[in-house]
Coordinates of C-alpha atoms and ligand atoms in Angstrom, one line a residue:
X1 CA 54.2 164.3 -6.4
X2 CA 50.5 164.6 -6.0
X3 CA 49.9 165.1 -2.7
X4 CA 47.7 162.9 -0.4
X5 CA 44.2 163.9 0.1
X6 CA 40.7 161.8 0.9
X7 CA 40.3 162.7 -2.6
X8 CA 43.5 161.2 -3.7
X9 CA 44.6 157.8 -1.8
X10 CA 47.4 156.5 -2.1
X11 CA 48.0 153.5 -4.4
X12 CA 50.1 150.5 -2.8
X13 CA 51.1 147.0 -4.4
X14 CA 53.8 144.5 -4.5
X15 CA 55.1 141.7 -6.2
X16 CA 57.2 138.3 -5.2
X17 CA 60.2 138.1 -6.8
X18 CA 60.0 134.7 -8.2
X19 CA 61.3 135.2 -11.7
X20 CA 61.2 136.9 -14.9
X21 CA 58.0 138.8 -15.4
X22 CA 55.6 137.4 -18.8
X23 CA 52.5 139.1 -20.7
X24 CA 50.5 137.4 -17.9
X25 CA 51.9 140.4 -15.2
X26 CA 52.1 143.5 -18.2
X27 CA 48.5 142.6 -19.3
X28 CA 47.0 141.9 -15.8
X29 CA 49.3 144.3 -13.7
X30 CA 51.8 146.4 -15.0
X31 CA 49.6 148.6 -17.6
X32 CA 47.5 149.1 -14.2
X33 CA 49.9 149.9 -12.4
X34 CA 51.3 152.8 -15.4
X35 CA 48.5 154.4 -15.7
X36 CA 48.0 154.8 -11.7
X37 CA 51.0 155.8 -11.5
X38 CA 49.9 159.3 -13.1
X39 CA 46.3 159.2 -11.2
X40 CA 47.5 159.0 -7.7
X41 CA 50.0 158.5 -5.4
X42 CA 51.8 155.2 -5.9
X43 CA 54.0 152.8 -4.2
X44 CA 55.2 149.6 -6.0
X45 CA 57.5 147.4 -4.6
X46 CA 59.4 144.3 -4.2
X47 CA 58.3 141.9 -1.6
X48 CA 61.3 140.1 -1.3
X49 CA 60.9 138.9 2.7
X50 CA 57.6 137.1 1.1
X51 CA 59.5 135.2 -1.7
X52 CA 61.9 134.4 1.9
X53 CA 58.4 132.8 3.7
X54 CA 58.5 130.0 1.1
X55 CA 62.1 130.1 -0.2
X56 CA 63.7 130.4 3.4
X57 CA 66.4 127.2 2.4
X58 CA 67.9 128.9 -1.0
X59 CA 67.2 132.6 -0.9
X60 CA 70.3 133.0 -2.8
X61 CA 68.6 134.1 -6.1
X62 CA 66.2 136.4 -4.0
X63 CA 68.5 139.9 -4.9
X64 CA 69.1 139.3 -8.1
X65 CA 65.7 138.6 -9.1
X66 CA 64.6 141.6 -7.4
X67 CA 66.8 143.8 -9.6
X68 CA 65.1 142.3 -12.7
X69 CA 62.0 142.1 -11.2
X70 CA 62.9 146.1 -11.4
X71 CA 63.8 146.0 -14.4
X72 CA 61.0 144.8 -15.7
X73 CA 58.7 146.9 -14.3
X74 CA 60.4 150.1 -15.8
X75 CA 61.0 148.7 -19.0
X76 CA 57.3 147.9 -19.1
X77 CA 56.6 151.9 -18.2
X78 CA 56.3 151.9 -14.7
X79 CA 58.6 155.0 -14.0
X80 CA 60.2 155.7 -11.0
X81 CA 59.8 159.8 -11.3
X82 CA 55.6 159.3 -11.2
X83 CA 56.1 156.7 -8.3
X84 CA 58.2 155.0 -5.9
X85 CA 59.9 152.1 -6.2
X86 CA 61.5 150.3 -3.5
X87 CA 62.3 146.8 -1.7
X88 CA 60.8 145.3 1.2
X89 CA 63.6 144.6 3.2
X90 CA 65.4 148.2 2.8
X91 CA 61.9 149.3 5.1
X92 CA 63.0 147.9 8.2
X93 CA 60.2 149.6 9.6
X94 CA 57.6 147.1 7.7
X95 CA 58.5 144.5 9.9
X96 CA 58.4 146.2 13.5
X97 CA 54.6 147.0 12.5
X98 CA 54.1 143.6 11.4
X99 CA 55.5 142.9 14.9
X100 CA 53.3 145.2 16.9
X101 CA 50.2 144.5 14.9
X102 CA 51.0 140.5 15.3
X103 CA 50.1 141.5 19.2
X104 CA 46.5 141.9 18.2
X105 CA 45.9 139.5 15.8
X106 CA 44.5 136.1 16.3
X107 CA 45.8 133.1 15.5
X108 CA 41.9 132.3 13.9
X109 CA 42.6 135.1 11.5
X110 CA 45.8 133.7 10.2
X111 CA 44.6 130.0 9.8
X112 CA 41.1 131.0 7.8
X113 CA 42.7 132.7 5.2
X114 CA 42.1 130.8 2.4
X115 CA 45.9 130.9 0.7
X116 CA 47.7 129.6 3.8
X117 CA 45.8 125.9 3.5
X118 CA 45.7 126.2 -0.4
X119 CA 49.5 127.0 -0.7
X120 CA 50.7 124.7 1.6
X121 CA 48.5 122.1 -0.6
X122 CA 50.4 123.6 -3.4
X123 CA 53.8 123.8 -2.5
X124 CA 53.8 120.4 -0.8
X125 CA 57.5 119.8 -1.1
X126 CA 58.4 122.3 1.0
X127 CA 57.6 122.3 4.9
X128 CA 55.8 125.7 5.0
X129 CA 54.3 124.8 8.9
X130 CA 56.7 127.7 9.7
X131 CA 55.8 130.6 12.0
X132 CA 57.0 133.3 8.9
X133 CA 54.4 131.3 6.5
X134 CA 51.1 131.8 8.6
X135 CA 52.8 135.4 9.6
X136 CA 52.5 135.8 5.3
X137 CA 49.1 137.5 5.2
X138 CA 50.4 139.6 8.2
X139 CA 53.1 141.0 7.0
X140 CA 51.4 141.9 3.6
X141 CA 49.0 143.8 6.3
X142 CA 51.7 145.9 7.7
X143 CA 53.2 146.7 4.0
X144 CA 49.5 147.9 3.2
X145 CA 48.8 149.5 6.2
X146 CA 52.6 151.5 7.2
X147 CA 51.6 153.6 3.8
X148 CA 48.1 154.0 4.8
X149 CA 47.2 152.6 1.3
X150 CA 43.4 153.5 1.0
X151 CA 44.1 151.6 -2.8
X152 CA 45.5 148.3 -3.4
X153 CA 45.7 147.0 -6.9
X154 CA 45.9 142.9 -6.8
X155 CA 44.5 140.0 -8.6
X156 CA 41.8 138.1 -7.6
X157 CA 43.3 135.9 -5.1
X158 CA 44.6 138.7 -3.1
X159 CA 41.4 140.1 -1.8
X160 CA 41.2 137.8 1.4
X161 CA 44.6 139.4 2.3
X162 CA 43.5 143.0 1.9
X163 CA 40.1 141.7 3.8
X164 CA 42.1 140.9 6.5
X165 CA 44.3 144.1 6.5
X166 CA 41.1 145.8 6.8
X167 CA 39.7 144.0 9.9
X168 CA 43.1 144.7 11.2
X169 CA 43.3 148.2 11.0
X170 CA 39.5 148.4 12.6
X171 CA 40.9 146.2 15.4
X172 CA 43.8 148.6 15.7
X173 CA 42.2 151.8 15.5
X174 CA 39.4 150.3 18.1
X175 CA 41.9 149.3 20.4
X176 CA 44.3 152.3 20.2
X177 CA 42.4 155.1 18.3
X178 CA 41.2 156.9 21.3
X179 CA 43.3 160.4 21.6
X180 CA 42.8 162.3 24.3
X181 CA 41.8 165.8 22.7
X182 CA 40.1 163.8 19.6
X183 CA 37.1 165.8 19.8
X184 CA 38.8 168.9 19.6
X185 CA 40.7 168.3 16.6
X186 CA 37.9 167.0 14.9
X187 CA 36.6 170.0 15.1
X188 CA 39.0 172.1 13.7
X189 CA 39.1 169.4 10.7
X190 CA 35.5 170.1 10.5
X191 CA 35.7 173.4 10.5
X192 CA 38.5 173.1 7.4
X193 CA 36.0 172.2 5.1
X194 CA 34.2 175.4 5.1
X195 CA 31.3 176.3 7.0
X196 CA 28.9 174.8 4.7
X197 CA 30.4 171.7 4.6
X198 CA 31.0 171.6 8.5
X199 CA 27.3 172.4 8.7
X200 CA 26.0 169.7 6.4
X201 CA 28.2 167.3 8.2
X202 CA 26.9 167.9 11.8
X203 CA 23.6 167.7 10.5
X204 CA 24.2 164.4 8.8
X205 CA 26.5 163.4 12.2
X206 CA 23.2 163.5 14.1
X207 CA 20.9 161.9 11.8
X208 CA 23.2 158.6 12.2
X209 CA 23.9 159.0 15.5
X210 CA 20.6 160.3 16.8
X211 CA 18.3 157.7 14.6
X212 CA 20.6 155.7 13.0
X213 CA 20.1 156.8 9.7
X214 CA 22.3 155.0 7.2
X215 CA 21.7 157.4 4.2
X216 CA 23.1 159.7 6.5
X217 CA 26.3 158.0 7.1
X218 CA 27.0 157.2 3.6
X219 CA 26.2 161.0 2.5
X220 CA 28.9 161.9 5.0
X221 CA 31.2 159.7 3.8
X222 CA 30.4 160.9 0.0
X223 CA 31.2 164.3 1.7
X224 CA 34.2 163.6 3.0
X225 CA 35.8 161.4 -0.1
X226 CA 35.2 164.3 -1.8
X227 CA 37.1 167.2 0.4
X228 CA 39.9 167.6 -1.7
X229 CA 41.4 170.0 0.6
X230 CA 41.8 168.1 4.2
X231 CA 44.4 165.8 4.8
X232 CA 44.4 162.0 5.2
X233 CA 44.7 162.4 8.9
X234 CA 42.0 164.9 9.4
X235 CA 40.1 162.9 7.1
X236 CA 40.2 159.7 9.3
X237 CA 39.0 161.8 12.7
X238 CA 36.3 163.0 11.0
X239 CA 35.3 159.3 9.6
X240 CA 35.9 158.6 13.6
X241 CA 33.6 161.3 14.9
X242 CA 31.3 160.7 12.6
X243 CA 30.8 157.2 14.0
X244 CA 31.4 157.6 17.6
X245 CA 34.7 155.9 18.0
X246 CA 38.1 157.4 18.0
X247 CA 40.6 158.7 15.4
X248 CA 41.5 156.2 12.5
X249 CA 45.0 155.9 12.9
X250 CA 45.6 152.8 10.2
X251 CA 42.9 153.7 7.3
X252 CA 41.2 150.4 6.2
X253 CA 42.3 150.0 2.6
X254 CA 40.4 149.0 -0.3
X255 CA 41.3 146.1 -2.9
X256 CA 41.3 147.8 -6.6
X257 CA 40.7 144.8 -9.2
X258 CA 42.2 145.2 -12.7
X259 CA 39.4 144.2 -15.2
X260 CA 42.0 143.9 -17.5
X261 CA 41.4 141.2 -20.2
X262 CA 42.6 138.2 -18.6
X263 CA 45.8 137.0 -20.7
X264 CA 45.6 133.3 -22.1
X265 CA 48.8 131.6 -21.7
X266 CA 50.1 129.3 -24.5
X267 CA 48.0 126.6 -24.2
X268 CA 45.1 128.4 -22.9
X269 CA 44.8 128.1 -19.5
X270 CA 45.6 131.4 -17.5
X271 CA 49.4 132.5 -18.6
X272 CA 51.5 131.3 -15.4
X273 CA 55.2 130.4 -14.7
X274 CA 53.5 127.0 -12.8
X275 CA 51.5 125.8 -15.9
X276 CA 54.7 126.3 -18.4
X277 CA 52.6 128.6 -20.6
X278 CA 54.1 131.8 -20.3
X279 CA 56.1 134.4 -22.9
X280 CA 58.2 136.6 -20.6
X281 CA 58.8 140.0 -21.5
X282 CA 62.4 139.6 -21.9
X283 CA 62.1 136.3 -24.4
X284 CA 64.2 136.6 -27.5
X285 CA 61.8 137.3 -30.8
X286 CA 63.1 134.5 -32.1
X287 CA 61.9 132.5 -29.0
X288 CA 58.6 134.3 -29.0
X289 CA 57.8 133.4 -32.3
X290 CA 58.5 129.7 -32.4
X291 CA 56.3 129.6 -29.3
X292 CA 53.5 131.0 -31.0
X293 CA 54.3 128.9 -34.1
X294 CA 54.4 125.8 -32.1
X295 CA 51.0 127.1 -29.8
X296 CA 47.9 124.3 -30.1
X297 CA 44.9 125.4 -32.2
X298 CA 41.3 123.7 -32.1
X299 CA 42.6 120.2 -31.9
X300 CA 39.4 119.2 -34.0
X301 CA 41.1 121.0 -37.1
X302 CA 43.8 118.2 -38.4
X303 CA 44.1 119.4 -42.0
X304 CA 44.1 122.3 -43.8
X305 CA 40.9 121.5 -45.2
X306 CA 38.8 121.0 -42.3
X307 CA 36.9 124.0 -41.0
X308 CA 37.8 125.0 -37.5
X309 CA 36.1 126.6 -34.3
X310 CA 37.7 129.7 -33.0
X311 CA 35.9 129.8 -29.8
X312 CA 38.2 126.9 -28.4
X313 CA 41.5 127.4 -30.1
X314 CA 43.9 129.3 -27.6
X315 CA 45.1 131.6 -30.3
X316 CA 41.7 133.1 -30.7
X317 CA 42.3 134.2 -27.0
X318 CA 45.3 136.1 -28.5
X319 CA 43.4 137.3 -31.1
X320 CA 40.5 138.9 -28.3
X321 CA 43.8 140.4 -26.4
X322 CA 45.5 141.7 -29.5
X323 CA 43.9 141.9 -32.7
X324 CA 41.5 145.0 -34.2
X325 CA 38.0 144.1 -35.5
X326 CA 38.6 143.5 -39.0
X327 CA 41.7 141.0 -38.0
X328 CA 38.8 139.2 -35.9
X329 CA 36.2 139.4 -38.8
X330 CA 39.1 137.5 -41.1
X331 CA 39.9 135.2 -38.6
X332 CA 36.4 134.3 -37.9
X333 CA 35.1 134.1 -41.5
X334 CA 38.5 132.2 -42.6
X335 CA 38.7 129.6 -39.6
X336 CA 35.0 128.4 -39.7
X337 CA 35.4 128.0 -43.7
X338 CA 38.9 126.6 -43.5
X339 CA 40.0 129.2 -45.9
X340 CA 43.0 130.6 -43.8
X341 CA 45.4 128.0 -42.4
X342 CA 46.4 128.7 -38.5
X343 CA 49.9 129.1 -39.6
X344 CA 48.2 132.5 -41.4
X345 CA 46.1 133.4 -38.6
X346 CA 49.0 133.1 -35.8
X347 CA 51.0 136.1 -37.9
X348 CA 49.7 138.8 -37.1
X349 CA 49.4 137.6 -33.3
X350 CA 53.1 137.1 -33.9
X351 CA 53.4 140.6 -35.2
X352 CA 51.1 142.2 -32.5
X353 CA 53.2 140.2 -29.9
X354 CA 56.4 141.2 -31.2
X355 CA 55.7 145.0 -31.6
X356 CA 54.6 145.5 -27.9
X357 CA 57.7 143.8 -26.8
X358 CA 59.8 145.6 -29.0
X359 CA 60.3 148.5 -26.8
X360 CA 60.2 147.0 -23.6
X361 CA 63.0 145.2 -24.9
X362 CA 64.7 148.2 -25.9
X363 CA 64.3 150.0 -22.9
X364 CA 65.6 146.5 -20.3
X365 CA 68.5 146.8 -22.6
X366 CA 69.5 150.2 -21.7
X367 CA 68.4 149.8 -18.2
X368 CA 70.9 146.5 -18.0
X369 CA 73.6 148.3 -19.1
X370 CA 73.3 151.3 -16.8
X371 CA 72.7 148.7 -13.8
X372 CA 73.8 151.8 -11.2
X373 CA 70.6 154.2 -12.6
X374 CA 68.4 151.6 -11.9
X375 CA 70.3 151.0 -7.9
X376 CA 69.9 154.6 -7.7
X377 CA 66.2 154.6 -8.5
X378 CA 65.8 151.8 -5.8
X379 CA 67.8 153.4 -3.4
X380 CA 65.8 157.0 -3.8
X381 CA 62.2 155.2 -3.7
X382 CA 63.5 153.3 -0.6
X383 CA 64.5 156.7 1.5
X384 CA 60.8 158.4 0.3
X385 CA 59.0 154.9 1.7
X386 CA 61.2 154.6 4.5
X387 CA 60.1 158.7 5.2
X388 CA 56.3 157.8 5.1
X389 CA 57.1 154.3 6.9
X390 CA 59.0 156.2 10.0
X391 CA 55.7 158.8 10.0
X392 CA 53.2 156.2 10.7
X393 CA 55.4 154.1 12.7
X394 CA 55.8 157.2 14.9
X395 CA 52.5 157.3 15.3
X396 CA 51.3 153.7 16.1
X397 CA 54.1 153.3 18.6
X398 CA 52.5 156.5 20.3
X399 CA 49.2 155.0 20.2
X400 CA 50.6 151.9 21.7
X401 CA 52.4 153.7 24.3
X402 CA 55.8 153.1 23.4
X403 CA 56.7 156.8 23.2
X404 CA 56.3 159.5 25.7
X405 CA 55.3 162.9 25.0
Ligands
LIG501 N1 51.2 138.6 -1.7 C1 51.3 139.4 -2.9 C2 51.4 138.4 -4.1 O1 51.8 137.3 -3.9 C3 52.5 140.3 -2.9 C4 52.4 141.3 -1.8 C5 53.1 141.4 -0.7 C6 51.5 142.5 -1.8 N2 52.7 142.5 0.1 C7 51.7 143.2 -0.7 C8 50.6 142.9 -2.8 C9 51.0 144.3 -0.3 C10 49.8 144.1 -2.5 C11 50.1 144.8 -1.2 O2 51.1 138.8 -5.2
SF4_502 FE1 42.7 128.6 -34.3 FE2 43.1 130.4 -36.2 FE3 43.6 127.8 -36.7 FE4 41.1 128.7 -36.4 S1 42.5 129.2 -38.0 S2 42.0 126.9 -35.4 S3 41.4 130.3 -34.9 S4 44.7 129.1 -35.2

């Protein structure tokens, strides 16, 4: 495993369980999430108490589609020798943090983020004016922060979360960061850079402290990001000293947003389970192809004859995702001069579609019927989070005085 530097953060994400995975997660997600996995350090896992804070009356389904939801993920590439995969709830220790940190954390907070009013819009059938509901954002906090993630891979409407679990970890690390012998070991963490480094960094220390220079500071940050030889922790004392607080104890973690071609769903909104839209990886080819068949086009194009506009027929979307340049040039040229039909022009989308899945197909097969390899992979990436987990809980129950010595 590549070990866990300021050069090197560690990579953290999860995902509900809330049914089989489509195109919309590999495109926007997963393909992240494979090629991280041989970058940096990663953690992926199953957030199944988050699927509990809105299905608390029928979590029945919640294991099961967690195994899938694993299933899914390997079959797609993610591969649980390059990183760990776990579940949630087999990290007891994710919800003691979200306990202690729930000590600090106003009620304000929790109430302004912008997905507990919008989801409880959304979900209207459901009475979500539960405690565990507005706790959601919290808990996601404590997943984030108990792995010191410095990266977190999400969509777009994540980033309020992860801009809370930042102002969290400040808060933390203000209220508890100050170790008695910080200066000390700051120091010697100084002092591991080399003496060049440690030189450069006192000089650039006092220019922000002294006269408040900001180039300064953001130099000395440059510096540190780039030590590839210090570890995280010495890394966050330095960051401390060089401010004039205390040790960072919870690093504040950044979000890391996939520019990953959005994917269009079937009709052409964004592909989602809510809008109906969706081709899930494990869909028979037989399925996948009628639904691509049956996809609208430009509605404006009723016969054959009539000339149509790609740049409002969903399956032009598919062509942008899948198609080389000369497949675009045809469709283009042939569309606007009605001399392709769109049963022609959806083929090789069909095709394109068809081949990616193929082997994710393949590989879910094999991994269905060897259901005990994939429990063992679960079970090994819980132990090596719950290792990490236990580390930092060890050391945020010291800071909060919950353990002598
Ligand atoms: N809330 C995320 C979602 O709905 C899932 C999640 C839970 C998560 N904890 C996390 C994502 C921690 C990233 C990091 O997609
Ligand atoms: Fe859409 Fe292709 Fe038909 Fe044009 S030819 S309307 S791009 S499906």
């Amino acid at each position: 495993m590549i070990p866990v530097t300021a050069a090197n953060p560690r990579v953290l994400s999860g995902m509900r369980p809330t049914g089989r995975l489509h195109l919309g997660h590999y495109h926007g997600v997963l393909k992240n999430w494979v090629e991280l996995q041989h970058e940096l350090e990663c953690f992926f896992f199953v957030a199944d108490w988050h699927a509990l804070t809105t299905d608390y009356d029928d979590p029945t389904g919640i294991p099961q589609a967690s195994f899938d939801m694993v299933v899914d993920w390997l079959a797609a590439g993610v591969s649980a020798g390059s990183s760990t995969i776990f579940i949630q709830s087999r990290v007891p220790e994710h919800a003691e943090l979200h306990l202690l940190l729930s000590m600090i954390t106003p009620l304000g907070w929790l109430e302004r983020v912008p997905t507990y009013k919008d989801q409880q819009e959304k979900l209207k059938g459901r009475d979500l004016a539960t405690y565990g509901f507005l706790g959601y954002p919290l808990l996601q906090s404590a997943d984030i922060l108990i792995y010191k993630a410095g990266q977190v891979p999400v969509g777009e409407d994540q980033v309020a979360h992860v801009e809370m679990t930042r102002e969290i970890a400040r808060r933390f690390n203000h209220i508890y960061g100050r170790e008695p012998d910080f200066e000390e070991k700051a120091e010697q963490a100084k002092r591991k850079m080399g003496k060049k480094n440690a030189k450069l960094f006192d000089q650039l220390r006092r220019s922000y402290q002294e006269q408040g220079d900001q180039e300064a500071l953001g130099r000395a940050h440059a510096l540190l990001e780039n030590q590839s030889n210090i570890t995280v922790g010495d890394r966050e004392r330095l960051l401390g000293y060089l401010e004039g607080g205390g040790r960072v104890i919870l690093p504040e973690p950044q979000p890391l947003l996939t520019r990953a071609a959005k994917m269009p769903g079937l009709d052409g909104q964004k592909m989602s389970k809510s809008y109906g839209n969706t081709i899930a990886l494990r869909d028979d080819p037989d399925l996948v192809a009628q639904k691509l068949r049956t996809m609208p086009t430009d509605p404006a194009r009723v016969r054959r004859t009539d000339p149509g506009n790609p740049d409002i027929c969903p399956v032009w979307q598919f062509h942008l995702v899948y198609s080389p340049d000369d497949v675009r040039d045809w469709v283009q040229q042939g569309c606007r001069s009605a001399g392709i039909g769109c049963i022609e022009c959806k083929q090789p989308v069909i095709d394109a579609v068809l081949a990616e899945l193929k082997p994710m197909q393949a590989r879910a097969a094999q991994l269905e019927a060897e259901p005990d390899m994939v429990r063992s992979f679960i079970n090994e990436g819980c132990e090596r989070a719950r290792d990490v987990a236990r580390e930092t809980m060890d050391e945020v129950r010291r800071a909060m005085s919950l353990l002598q010595g």
